[in-house]
Coordinates of C-alpha atoms (C1' of nucleotides) in Angstrom, one line a residue:
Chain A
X22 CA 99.6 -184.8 11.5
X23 CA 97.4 -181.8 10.7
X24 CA 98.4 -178.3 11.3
X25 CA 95.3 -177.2 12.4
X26 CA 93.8 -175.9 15.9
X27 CA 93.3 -178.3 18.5
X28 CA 90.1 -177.7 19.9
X29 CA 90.8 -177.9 23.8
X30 CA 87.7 -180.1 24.3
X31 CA 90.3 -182.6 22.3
X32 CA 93.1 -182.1 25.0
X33 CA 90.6 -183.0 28.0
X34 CA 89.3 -186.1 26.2
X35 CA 93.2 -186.9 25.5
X36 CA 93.9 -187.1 29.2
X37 CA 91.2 -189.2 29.3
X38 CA 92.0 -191.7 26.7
X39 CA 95.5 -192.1 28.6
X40 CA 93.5 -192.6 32.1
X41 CA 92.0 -195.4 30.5
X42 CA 94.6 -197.1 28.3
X43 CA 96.9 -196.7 31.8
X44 CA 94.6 -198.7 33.8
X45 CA 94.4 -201.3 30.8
X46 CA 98.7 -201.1 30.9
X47 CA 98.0 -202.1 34.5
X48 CA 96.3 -205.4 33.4
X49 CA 98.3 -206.2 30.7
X50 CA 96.6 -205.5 27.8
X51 CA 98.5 -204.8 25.0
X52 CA 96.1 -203.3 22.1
X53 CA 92.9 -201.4 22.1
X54 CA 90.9 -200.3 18.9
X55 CA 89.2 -196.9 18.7
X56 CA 85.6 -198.2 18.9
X57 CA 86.5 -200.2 22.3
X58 CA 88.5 -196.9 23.7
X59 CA 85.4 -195.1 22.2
X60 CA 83.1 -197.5 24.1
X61 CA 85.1 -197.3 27.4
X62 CA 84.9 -193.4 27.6
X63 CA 81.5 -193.1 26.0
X64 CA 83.0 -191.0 23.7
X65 CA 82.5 -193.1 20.1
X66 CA 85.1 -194.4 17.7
X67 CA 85.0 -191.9 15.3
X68 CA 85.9 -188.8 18.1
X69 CA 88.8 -191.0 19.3
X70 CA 90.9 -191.3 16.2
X71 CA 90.0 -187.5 15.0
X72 CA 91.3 -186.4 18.3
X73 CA 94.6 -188.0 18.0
X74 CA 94.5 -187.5 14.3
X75 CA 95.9 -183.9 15.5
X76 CA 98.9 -185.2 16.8
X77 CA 100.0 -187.9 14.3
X78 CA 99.6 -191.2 13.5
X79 CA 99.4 -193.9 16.4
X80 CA 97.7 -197.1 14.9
X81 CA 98.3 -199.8 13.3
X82 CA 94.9 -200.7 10.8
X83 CA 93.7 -203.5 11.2
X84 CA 94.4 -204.3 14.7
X85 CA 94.4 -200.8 16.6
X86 CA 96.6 -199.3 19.0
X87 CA 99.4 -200.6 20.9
X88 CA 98.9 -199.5 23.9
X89 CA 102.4 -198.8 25.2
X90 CA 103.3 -196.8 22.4
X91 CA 100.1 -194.6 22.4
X92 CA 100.2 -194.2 26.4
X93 CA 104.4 -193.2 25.5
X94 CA 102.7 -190.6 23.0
X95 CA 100.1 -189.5 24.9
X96 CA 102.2 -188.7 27.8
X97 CA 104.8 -186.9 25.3
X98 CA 101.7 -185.0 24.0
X99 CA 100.5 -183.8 27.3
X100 CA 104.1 -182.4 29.1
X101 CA 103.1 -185.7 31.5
X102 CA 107.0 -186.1 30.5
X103 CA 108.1 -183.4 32.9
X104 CA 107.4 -182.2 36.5
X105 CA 105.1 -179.1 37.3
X106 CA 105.3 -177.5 40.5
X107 CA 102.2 -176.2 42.1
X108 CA 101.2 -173.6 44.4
X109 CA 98.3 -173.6 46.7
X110 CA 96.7 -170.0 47.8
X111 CA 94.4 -170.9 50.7
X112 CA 94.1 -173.3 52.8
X113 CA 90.4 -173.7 54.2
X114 CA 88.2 -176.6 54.2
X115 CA 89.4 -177.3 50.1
X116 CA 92.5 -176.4 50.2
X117 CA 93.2 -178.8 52.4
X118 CA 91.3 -181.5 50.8
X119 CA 93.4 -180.5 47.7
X120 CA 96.6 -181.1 49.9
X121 CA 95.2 -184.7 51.1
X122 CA 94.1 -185.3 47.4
X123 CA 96.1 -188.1 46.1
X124 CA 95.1 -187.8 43.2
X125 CA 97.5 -184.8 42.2
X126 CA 100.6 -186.6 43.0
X127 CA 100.2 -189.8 40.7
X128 CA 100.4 -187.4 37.9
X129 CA 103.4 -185.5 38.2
X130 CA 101.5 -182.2 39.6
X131 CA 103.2 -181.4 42.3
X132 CA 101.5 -178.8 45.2
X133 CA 105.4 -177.8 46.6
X134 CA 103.7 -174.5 48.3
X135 CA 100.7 -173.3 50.3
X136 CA 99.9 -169.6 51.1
X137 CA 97.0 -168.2 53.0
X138 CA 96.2 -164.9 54.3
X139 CA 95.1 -165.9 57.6
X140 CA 98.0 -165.2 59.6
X141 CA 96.6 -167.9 62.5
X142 CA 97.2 -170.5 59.3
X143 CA 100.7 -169.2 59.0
X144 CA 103.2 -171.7 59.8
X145 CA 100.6 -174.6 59.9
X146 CA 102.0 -177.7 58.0
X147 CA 100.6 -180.5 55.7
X148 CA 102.5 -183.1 55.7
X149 CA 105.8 -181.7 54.4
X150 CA 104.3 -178.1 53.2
X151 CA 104.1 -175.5 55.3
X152 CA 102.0 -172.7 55.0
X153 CA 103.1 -169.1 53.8
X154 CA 102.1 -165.5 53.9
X155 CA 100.9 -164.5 50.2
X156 CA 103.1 -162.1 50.8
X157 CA 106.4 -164.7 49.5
X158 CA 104.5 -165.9 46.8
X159 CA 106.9 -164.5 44.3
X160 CA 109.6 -165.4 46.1
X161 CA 109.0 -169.1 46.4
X162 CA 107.4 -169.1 42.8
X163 CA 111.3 -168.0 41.7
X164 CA 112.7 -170.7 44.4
X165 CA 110.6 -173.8 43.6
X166 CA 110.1 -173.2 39.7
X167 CA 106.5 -173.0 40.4
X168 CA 104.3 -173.0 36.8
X169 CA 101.0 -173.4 38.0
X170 CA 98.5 -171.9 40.8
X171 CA 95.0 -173.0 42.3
X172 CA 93.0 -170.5 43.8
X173 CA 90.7 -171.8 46.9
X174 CA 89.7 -168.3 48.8
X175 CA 86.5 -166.9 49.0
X176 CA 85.4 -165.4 46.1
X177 CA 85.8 -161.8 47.1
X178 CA 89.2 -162.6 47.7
X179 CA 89.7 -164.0 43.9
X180 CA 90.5 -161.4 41.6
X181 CA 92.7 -159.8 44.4
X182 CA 95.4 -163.4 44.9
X183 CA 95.1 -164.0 40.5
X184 CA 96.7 -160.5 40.5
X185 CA 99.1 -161.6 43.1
X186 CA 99.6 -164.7 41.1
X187 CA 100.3 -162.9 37.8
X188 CA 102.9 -160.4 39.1
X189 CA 104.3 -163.8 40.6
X190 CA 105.0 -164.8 37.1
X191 CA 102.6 -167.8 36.9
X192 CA 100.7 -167.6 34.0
X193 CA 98.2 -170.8 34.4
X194 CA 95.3 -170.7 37.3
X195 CA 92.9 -173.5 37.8
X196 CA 90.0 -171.3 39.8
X197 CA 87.6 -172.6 42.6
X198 CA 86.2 -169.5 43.6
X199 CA 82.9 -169.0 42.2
X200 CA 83.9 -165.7 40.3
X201 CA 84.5 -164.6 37.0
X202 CA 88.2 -163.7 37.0
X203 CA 89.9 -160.9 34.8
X204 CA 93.2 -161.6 34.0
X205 CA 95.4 -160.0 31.2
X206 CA 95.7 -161.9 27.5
X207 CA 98.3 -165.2 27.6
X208 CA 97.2 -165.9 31.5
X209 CA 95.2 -169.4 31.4
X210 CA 92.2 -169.5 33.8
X211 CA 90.4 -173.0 34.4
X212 CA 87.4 -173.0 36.9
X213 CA 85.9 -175.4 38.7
X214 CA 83.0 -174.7 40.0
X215 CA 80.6 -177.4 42.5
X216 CA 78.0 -175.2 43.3
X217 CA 77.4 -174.1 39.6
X218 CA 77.8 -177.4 38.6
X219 CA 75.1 -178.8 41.5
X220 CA 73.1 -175.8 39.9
X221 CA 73.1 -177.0 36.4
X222 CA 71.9 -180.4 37.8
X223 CA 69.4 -179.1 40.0
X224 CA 68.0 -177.5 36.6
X225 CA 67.6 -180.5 34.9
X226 CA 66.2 -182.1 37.8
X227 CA 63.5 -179.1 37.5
X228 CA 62.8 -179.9 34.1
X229 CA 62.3 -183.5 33.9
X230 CA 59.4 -184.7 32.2
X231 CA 58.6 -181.5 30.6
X232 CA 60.3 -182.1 27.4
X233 CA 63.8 -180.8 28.4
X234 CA 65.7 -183.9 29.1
X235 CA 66.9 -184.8 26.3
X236 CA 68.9 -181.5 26.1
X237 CA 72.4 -182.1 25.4
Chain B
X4 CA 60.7 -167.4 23.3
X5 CA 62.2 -169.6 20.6
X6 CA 61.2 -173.1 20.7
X7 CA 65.0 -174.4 19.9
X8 CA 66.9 -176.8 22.2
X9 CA 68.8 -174.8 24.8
X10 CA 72.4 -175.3 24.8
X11 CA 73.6 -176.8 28.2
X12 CA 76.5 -174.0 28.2
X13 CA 73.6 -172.0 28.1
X14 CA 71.9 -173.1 31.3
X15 CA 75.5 -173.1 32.8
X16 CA 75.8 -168.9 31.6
X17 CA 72.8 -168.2 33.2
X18 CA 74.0 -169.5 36.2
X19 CA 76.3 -166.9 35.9
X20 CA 74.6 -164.4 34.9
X21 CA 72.2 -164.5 38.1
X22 CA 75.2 -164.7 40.5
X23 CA 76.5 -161.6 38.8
X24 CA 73.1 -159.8 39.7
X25 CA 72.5 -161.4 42.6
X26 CA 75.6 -159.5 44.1
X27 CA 74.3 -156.3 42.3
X28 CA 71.5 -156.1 43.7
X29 CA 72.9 -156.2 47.2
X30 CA 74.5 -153.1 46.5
X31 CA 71.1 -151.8 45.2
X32 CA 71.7 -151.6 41.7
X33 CA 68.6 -151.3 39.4
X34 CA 69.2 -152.2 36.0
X35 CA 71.8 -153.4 33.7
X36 CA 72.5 -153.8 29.9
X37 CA 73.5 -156.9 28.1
X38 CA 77.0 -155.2 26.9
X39 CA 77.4 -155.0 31.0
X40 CA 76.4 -158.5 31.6
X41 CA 79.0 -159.7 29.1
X42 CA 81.9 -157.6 30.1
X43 CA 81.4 -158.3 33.8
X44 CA 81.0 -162.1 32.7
X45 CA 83.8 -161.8 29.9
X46 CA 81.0 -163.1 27.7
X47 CA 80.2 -160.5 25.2
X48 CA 76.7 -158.6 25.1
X49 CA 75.5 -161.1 21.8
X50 CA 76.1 -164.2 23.9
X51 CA 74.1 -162.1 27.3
X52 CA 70.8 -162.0 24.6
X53 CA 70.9 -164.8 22.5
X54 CA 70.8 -167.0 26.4
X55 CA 68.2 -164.7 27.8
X56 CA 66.4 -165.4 24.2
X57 CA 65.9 -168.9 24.6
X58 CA 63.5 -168.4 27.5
X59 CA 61.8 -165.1 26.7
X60 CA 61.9 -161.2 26.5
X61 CA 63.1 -159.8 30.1
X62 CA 64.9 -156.4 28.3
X63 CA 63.8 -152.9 27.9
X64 CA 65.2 -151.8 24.5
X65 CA 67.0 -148.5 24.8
X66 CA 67.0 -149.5 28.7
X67 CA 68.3 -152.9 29.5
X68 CA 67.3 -155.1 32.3
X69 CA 65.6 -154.7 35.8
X70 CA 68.0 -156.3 37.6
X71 CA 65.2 -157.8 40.0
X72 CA 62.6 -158.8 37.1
X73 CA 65.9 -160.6 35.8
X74 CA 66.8 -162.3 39.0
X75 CA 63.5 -163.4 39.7
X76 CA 63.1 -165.0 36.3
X77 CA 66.4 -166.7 36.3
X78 CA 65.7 -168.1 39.2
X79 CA 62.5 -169.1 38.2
X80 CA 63.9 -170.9 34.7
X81 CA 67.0 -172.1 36.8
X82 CA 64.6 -174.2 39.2
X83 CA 66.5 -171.8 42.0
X84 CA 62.7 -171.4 43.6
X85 CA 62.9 -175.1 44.7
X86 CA 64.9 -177.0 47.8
X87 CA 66.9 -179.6 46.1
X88 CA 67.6 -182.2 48.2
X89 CA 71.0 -183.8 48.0
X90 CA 72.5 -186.9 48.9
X91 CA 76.4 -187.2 49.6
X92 CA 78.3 -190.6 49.4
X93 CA 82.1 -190.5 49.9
X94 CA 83.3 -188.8 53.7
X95 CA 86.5 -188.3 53.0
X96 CA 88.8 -185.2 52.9
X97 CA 86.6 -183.8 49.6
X98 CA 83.2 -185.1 51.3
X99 CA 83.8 -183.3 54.6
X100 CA 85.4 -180.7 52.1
X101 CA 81.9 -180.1 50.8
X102 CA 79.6 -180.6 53.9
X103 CA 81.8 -177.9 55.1
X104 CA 81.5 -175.9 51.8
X105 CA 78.6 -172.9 52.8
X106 CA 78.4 -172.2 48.9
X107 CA 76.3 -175.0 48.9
X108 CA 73.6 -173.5 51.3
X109 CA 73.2 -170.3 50.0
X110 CA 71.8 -171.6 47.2
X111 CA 68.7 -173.9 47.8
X112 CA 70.6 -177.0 47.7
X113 CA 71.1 -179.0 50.9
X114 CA 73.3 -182.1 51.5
X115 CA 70.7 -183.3 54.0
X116 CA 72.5 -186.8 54.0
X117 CA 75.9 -188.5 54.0
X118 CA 77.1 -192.0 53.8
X119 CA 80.1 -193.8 53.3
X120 CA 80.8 -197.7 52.7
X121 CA 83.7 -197.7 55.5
X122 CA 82.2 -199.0 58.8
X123 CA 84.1 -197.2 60.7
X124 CA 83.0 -193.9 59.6
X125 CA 79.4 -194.6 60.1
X126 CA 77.9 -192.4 63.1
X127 CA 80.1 -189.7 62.7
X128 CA 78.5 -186.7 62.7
X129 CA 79.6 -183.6 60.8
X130 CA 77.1 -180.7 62.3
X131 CA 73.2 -182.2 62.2
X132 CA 74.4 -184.6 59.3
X133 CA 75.2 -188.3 60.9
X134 CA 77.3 -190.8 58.6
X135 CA 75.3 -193.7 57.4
X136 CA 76.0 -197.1 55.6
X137 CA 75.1 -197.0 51.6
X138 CA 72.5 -199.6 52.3
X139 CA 70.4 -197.2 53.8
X140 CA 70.3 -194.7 50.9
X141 CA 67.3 -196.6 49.0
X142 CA 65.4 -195.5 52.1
X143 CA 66.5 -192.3 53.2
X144 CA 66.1 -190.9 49.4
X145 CA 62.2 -191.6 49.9
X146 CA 62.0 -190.4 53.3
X147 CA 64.1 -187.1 52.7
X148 CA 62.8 -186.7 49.0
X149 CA 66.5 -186.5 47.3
X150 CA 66.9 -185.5 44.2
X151 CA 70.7 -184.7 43.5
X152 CA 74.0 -186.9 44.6
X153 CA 77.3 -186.5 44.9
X154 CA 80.4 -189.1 44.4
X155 CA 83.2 -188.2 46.2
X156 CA 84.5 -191.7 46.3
X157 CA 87.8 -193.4 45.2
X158 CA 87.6 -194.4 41.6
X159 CA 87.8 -197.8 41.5
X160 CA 83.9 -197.7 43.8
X161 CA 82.7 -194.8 41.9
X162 CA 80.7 -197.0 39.0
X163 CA 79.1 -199.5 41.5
X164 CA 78.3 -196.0 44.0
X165 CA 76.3 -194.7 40.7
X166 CA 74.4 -198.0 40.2
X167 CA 73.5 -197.8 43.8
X168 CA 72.3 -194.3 43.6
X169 CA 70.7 -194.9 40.5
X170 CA 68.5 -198.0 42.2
X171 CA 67.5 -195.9 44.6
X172 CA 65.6 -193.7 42.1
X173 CA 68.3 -190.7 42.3
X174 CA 68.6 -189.6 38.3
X175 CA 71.1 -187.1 38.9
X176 CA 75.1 -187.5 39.6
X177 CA 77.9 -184.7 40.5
X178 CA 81.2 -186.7 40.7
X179 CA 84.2 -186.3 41.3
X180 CA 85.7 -189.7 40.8
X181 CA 88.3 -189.4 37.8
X182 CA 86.1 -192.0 35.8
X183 CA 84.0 -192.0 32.9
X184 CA 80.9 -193.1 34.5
X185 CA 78.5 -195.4 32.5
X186 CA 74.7 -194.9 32.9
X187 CA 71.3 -195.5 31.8
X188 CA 69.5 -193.1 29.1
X189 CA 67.7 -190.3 31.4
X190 CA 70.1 -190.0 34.0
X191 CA 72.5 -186.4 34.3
X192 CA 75.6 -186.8 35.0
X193 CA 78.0 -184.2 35.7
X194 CA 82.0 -184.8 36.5
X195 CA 84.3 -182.4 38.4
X196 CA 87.5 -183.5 37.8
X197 CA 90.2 -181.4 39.6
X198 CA 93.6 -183.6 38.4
X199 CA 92.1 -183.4 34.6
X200 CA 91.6 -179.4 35.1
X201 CA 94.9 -178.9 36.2
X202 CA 96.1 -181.5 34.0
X203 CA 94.8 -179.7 31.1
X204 CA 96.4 -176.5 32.8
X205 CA 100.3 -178.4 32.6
X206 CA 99.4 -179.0 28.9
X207 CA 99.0 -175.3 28.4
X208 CA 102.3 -174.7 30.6
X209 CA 103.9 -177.3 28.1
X210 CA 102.9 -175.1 25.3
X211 CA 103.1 -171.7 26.0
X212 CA 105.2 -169.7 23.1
X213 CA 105.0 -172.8 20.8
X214 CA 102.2 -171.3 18.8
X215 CA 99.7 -173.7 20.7
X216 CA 99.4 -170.7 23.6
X217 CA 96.0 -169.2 21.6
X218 CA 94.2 -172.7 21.6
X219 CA 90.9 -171.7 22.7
Chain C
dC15 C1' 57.3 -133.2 21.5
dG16 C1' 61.0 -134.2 18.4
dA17 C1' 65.7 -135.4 17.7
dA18 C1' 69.6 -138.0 19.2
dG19 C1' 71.1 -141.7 21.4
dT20 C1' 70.8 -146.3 23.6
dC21 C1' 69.8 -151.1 23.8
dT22 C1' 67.1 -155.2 22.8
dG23 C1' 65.8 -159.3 20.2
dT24 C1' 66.8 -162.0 16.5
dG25 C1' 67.6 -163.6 11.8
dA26 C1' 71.8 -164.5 9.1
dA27 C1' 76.7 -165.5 8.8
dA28 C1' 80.6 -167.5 10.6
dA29 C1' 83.2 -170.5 13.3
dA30 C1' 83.9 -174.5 15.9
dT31 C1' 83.1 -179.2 16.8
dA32 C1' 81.3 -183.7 16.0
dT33 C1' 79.8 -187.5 13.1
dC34 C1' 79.8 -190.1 8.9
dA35 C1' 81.5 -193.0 5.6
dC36 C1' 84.9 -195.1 3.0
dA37 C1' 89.4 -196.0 0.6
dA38 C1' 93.5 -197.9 1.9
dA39 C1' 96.2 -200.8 4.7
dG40 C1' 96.7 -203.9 7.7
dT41 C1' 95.6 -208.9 10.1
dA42 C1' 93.9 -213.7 10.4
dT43 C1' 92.7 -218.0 8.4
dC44 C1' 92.9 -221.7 5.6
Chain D
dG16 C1' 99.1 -216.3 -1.0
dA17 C1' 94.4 -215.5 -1.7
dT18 C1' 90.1 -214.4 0.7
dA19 C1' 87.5 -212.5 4.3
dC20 C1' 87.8 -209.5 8.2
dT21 C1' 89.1 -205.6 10.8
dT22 C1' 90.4 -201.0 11.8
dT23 C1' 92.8 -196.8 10.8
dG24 C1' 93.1 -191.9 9.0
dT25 C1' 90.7 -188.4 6.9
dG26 C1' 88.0 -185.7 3.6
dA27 C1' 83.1 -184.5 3.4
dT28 C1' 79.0 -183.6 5.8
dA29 C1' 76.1 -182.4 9.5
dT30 C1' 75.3 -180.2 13.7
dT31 C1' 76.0 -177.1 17.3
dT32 C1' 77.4 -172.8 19.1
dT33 C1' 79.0 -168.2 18.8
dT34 C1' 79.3 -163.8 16.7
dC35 C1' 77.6 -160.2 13.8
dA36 C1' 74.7 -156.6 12.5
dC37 C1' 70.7 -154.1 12.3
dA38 C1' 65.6 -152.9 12.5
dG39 C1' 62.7 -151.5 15.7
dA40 C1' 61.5 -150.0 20.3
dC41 C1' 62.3 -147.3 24.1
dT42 C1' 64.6 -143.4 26.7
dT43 C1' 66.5 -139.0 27.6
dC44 C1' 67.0 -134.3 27.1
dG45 C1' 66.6 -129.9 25.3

DNA sequence: CGAAGTCTGTGAAAAATATCACAAAGTATC
DNA sequence: GATACTTTGTGATATTTTTCACAGACTTCG
């Protein structure tokens, strides 16, 4: 295992290895070599085994990578070992979707509170949440061990609910709201952004043809 | 203008960059610097130039930039002077999520069609946009000239979705299906992936004060 | 108009990341 | 158990991307 940096491109790719190798545990398959999970995630043999080159050693040469042991590591690797408890701040059109998503809860992230500074949206509930005035934010983040945050209110009410967040005491924000946060040194911002993303297609679709495409 | 390939975190800066002087020029701003740009971005002034510097000279030395020059040129080099058609396929909570989202207007692209392979959501209407079967998108790409699409099915459709999209001539793909998609050479894809983000966020969580916390 | 100050554009340097390529260590087969 | 394959782990290399740093160009102000 090497001491060095992980580059967090490495991390995301992680998560996507165990995706993969999960749905194979499904099926029953019991190795997979780095060329075929290279293959699977488009990614190439050679970016697989560097990337879990920084955590150890996980294969057997020869004949791969069991794929138990490597989904046991992976998980290990990622905190998908413990619970995280997740707090919503508004409660619109996405954050709603977010509440519906599925997705969240088949991977141990767990939204346990929504807030919203619309009082007509206080009180509202989603399934078993119920929605609450940013105003107890800090108090239910104490309550409920909450770790991590998603911002989805309008931009111009960003900056003000991560500031809100961070006197909370929650240090990691995944961002919808198109805007550049500022947020003091050791707070984690990830953004996610559609429209920007729609955007960056939208260019290439522009550029087609004229010698751009192959821009990587 | 240098002649080098432009970096696709590049094209998704400028993005930024224009948003950032699109709302500064509401409130009748004139001109900015790069050192500006970058702190208002948390980019840095060198990054500000060197991305301008792939597609021309749009400074004043010893002045900056004209804020309206600047947005008329990004917009230009972003293809933002174009409608972009788009095509949504998936009407669930994220689908309706986005036909609902106005980010998406505001910015020349349009969902101007929506279909879903569930026959019971066919017909349903969601303002002047009627649900339609996926059989129909072949045709109503050529009849309403889309260029752009978006998966927001479950996973396990997303990779037949994209060959269907793909047949119909659409070459570029926003999706949000938590799979690594596999297409043809010359078509975009893009992947939002909301449980991998916060995923990634839980990993940070996992790690903070174990000497991991400055991974950048 | 000249001096002091500001800010761009861009090569050069540094840092980060990805790819190559191969020795070493295993497996499979006969 | 020897031979032919397969596949890992990892230095070395290549590529990409960011940051630095400064000459040259323009502005501002007295």
């Amino acid at each position: 295992m090497s001491n060095k940096k992980v580059p967090e491109s490495t991390i995301s790719r992680l998560f996507l290895y165990l995706r993969e190798i999960t749905e194979l545990a499904k099926i029953n398959i019991k190795t997979i070599s780095s060329s075929e999970l290279g293959d699977r995630t488009n990614l190439g043999d050679a970016q697989v085994r560097k990337d879990l080159g920084y955590f150890g050693q996980f294969g057997v040469t020869g004949a791969g990578y069991s794929i138990a042991d490597l989904k046991k590591s992976l998980e290990k690797i990622l905190g998908k070992d413990k619970k995280w408890n997740v707090a919503l701040i508004g409660t619109g059109h996405l954050g709603t979707a977010l509440l519906a998503y599925s997705g969240f809860g088949r991977h141990e992230l767990d939204i346990v509170a929504a807030f919203d500074a619309d009082a007509k949206k206080i009180g509202k509930k989603f399934g078993d949440i119920t929605v609450r005035p940013i105003s107890e934010l800090e108090k239910l983040t104490k309550e409920k061990n909450i770790t991590l945050s998603i911002i989805a209110v309008p931009a111009a009410e960003a900056q003000g609910v991560a500031e809100t967040i961070i006197k909370a005491g929650i240090e990691c924000i995944l961002n919808f709201a198109p805007v550049s946060l500022n947020v003091p040194e050791g707070v984690k911002v990830r953004n996610v952004d559609f429209s920007r993303e729609l955007e960056i297609l939208s260019y290439f679709a522009a550029n087609k043809g004229n010698g751009r495409e192959t821009l990587k």
